[in-house]
PDB file of C-alpha atoms in Angstrom:
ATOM      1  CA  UNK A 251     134.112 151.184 -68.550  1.00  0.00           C
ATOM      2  CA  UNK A 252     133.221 149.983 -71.553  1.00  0.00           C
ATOM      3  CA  UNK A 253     131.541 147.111 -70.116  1.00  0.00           C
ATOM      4  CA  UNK A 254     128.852 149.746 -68.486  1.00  0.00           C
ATOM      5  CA  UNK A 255     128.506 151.930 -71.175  1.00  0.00           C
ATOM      6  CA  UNK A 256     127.376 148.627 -73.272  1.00  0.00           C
ATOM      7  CA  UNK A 257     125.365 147.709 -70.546  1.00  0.00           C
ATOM      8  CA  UNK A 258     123.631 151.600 -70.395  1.00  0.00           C
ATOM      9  CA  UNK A 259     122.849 151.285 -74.257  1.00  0.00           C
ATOM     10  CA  UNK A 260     121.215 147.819 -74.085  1.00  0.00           C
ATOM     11  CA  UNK A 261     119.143 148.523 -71.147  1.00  0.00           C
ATOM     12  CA  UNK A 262     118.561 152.142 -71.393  1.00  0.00           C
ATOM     13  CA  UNK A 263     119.087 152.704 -75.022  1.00  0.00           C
ATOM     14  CA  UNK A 264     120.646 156.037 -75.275  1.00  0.00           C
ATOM     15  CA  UNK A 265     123.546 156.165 -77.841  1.00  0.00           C
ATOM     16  CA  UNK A 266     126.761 155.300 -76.465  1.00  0.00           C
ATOM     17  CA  UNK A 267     128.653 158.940 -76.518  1.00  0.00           C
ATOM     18  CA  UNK A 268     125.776 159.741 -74.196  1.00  0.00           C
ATOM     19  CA  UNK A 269     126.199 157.150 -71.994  1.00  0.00           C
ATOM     20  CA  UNK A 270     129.596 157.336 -72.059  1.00  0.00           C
ATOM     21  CA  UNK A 271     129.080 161.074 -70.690  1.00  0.00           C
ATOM     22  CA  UNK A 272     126.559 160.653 -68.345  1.00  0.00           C
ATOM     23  CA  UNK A 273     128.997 157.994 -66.867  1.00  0.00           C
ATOM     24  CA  UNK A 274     131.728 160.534 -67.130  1.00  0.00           C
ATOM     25  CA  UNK A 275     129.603 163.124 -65.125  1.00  0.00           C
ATOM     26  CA  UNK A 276     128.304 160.472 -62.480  1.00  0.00           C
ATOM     27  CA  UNK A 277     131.621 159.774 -61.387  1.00  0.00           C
ATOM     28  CA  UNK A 278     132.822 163.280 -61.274  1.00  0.00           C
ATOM     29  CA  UNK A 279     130.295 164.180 -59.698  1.00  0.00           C
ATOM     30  CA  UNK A 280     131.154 161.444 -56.886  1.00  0.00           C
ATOM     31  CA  UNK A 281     134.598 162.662 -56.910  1.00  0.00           C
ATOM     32  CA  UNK A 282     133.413 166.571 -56.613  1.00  0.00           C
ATOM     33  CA  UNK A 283     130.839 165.761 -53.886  1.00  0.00           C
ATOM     34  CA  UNK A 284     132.182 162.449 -52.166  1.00  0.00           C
ATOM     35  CA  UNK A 285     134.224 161.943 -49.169  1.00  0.00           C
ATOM     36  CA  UNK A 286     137.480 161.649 -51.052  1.00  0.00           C
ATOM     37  CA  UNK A 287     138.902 158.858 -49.336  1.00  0.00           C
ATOM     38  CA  UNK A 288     135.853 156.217 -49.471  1.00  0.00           C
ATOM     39  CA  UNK A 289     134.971 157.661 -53.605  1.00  0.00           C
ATOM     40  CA  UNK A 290     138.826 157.084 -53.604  1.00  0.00           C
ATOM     41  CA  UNK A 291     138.618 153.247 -52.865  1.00  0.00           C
ATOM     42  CA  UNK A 292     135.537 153.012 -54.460  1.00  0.00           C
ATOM     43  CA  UNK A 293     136.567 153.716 -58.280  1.00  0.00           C
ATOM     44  CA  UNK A 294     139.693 151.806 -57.539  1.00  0.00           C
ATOM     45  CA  UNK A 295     137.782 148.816 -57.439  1.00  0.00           C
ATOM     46  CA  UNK A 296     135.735 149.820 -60.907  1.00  0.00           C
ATOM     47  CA  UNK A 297     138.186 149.317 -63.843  1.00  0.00           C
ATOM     48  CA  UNK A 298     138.414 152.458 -65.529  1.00  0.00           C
ATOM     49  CA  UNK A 299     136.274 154.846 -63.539  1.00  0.00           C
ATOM     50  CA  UNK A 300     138.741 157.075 -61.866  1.00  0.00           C
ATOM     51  CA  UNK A 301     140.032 157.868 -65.703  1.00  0.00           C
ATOM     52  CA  UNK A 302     136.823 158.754 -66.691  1.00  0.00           C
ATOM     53  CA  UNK A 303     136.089 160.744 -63.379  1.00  0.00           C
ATOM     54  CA  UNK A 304     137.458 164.247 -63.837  1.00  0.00           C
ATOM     55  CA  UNK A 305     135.543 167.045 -62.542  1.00  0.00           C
ATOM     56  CA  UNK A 306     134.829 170.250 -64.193  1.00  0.00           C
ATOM     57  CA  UNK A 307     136.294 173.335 -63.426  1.00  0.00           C
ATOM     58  CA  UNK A 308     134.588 175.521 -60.916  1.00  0.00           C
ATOM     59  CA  UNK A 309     131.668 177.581 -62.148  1.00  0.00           C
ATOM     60  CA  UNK A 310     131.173 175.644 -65.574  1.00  0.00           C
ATOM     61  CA  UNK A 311     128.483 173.440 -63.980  1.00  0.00           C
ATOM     62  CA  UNK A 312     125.044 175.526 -63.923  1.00  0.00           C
ATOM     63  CA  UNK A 313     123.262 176.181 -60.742  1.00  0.00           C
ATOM     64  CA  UNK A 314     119.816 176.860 -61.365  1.00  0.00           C
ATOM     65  CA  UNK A 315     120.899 180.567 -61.184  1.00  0.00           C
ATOM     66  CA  UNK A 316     121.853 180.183 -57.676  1.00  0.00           C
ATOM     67  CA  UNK A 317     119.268 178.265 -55.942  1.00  0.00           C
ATOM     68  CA  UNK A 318     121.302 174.914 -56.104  1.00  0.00           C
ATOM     69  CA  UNK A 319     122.392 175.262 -52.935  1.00  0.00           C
ATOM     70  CA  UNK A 320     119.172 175.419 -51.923  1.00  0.00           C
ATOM     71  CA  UNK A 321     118.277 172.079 -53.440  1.00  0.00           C
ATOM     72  CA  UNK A 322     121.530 169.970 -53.001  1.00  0.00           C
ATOM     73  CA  UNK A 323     124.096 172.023 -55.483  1.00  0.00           C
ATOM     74  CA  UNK A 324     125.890 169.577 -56.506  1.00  0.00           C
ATOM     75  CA  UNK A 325     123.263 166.662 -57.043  1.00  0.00           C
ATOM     76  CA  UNK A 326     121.145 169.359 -58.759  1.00  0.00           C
ATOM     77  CA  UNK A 327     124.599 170.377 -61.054  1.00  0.00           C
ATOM     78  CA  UNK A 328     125.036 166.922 -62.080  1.00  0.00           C
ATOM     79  CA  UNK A 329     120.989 166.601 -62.915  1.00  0.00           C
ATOM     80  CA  UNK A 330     121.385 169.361 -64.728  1.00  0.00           C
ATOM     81  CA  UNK A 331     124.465 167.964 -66.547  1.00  0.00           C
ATOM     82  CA  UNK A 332     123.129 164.985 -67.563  1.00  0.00           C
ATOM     83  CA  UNK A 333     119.741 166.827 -68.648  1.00  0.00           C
ATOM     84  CA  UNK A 334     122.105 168.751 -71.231  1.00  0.00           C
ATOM     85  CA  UNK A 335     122.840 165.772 -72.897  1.00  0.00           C
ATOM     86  CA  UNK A 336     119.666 165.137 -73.649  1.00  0.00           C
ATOM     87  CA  UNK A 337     118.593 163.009 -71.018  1.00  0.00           C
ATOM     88  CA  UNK A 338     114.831 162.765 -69.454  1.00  0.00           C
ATOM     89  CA  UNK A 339     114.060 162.611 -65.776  1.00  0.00           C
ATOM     90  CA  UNK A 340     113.182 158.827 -66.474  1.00  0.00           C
ATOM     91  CA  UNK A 341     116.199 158.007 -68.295  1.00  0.00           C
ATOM     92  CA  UNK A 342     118.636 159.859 -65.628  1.00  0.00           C
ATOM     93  CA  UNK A 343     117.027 157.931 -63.575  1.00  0.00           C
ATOM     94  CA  UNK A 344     117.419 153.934 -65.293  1.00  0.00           C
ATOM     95  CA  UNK A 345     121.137 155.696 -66.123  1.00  0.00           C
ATOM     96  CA  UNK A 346     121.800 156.445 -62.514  1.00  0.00           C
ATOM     97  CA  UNK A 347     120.019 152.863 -60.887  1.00  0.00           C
ATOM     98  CA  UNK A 348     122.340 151.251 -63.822  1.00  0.00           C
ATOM     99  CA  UNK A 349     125.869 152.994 -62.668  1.00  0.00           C
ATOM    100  CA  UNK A 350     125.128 152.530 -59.192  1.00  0.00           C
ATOM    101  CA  UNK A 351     124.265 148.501 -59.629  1.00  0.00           C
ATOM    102  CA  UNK A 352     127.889 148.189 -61.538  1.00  0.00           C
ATOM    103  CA  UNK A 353     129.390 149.806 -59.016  1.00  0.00           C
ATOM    104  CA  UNK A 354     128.200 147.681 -55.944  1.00  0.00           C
ATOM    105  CA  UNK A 355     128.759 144.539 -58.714  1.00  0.00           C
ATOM    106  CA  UNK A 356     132.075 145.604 -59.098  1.00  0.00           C
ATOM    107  CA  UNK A 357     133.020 147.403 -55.187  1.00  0.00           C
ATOM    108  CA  UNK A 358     130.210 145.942 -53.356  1.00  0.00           C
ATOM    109  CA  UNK A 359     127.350 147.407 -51.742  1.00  0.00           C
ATOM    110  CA  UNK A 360     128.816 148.825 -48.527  1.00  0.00           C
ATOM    111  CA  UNK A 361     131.005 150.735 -50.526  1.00  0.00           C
ATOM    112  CA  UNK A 362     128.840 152.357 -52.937  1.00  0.00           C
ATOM    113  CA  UNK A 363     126.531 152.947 -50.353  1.00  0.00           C
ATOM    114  CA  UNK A 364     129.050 154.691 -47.992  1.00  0.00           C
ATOM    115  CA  UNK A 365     129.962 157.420 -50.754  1.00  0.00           C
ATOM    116  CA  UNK A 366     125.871 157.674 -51.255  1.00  0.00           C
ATOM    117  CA  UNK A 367     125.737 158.218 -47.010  1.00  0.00           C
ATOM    118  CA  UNK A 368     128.585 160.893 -47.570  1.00  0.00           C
ATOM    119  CA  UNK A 369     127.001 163.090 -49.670  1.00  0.00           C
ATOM    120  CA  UNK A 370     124.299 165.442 -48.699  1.00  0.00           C
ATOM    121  CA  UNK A 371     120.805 165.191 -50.297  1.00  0.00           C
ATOM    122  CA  UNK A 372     121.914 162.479 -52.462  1.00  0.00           C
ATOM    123  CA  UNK A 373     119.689 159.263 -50.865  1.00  0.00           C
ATOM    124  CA  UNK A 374     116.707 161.518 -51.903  1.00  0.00           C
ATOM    125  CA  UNK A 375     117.671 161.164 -55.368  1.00  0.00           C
ATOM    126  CA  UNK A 376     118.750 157.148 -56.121  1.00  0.00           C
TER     127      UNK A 376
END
């Protein structure tokens, strides 16, 4: 992973703990949100994501005091996650474009794309 977080700091230029966190959170989020068997093959296929994909435990991810549900829960969790690291909309967004082009580099498109198609709300958003 350390390829991508170098490649997040160059291009985004956040710090790398932050990147390294936001990656982190991307990638649990997949694995919180995903259909398990396509995120499954996906990080498999992205050297060192699955070790760097572990999702937090229920109820420590804030949900906009209830209302994520309304608004895609878990895509709003994980916007809300990366906004605690300090991230703005626009760099969550270059951060997100960023992971997701390494990914379908590293997995190919159809399979980064078939995770995207599995999770609710989430094509609205990258």
């Amino acid at each position: 992973m350390d390829e991508l977080v170098r490649r997040l700091v160059e291009r985004t230029g956040i710090d790398e703990a932050t990147a390294r966190s936001a990656v982190a959170a991307i990638f649990a989020f997949l694995v919180e949100e995903g259909p398990a068997d396509k995120v499954q093959a996906l990080l498999a296929r992205i050297p060192g994501a699955a070790g760097m994909a572990v999702p937090e435990e229920a109820g420590d991810a804030p949900t906009l005091g209830g209302f994520g549900g309304l608004m895609g829960g878990g895509v709003m969790a994980v916007l809300s996650k990366l906004q605690g690291l300090g991230l703005g909309i626009g760099e969550i967004q270059e951060v997100t474009q960023e992971t997701l082009a390494f990914a379908r580099e590293k997995a190919g498109r159809d399979a980064v794309d078939e995770v995207i198609a599995g999770i609710p709300g989430l094509s609205q958003f990258v």
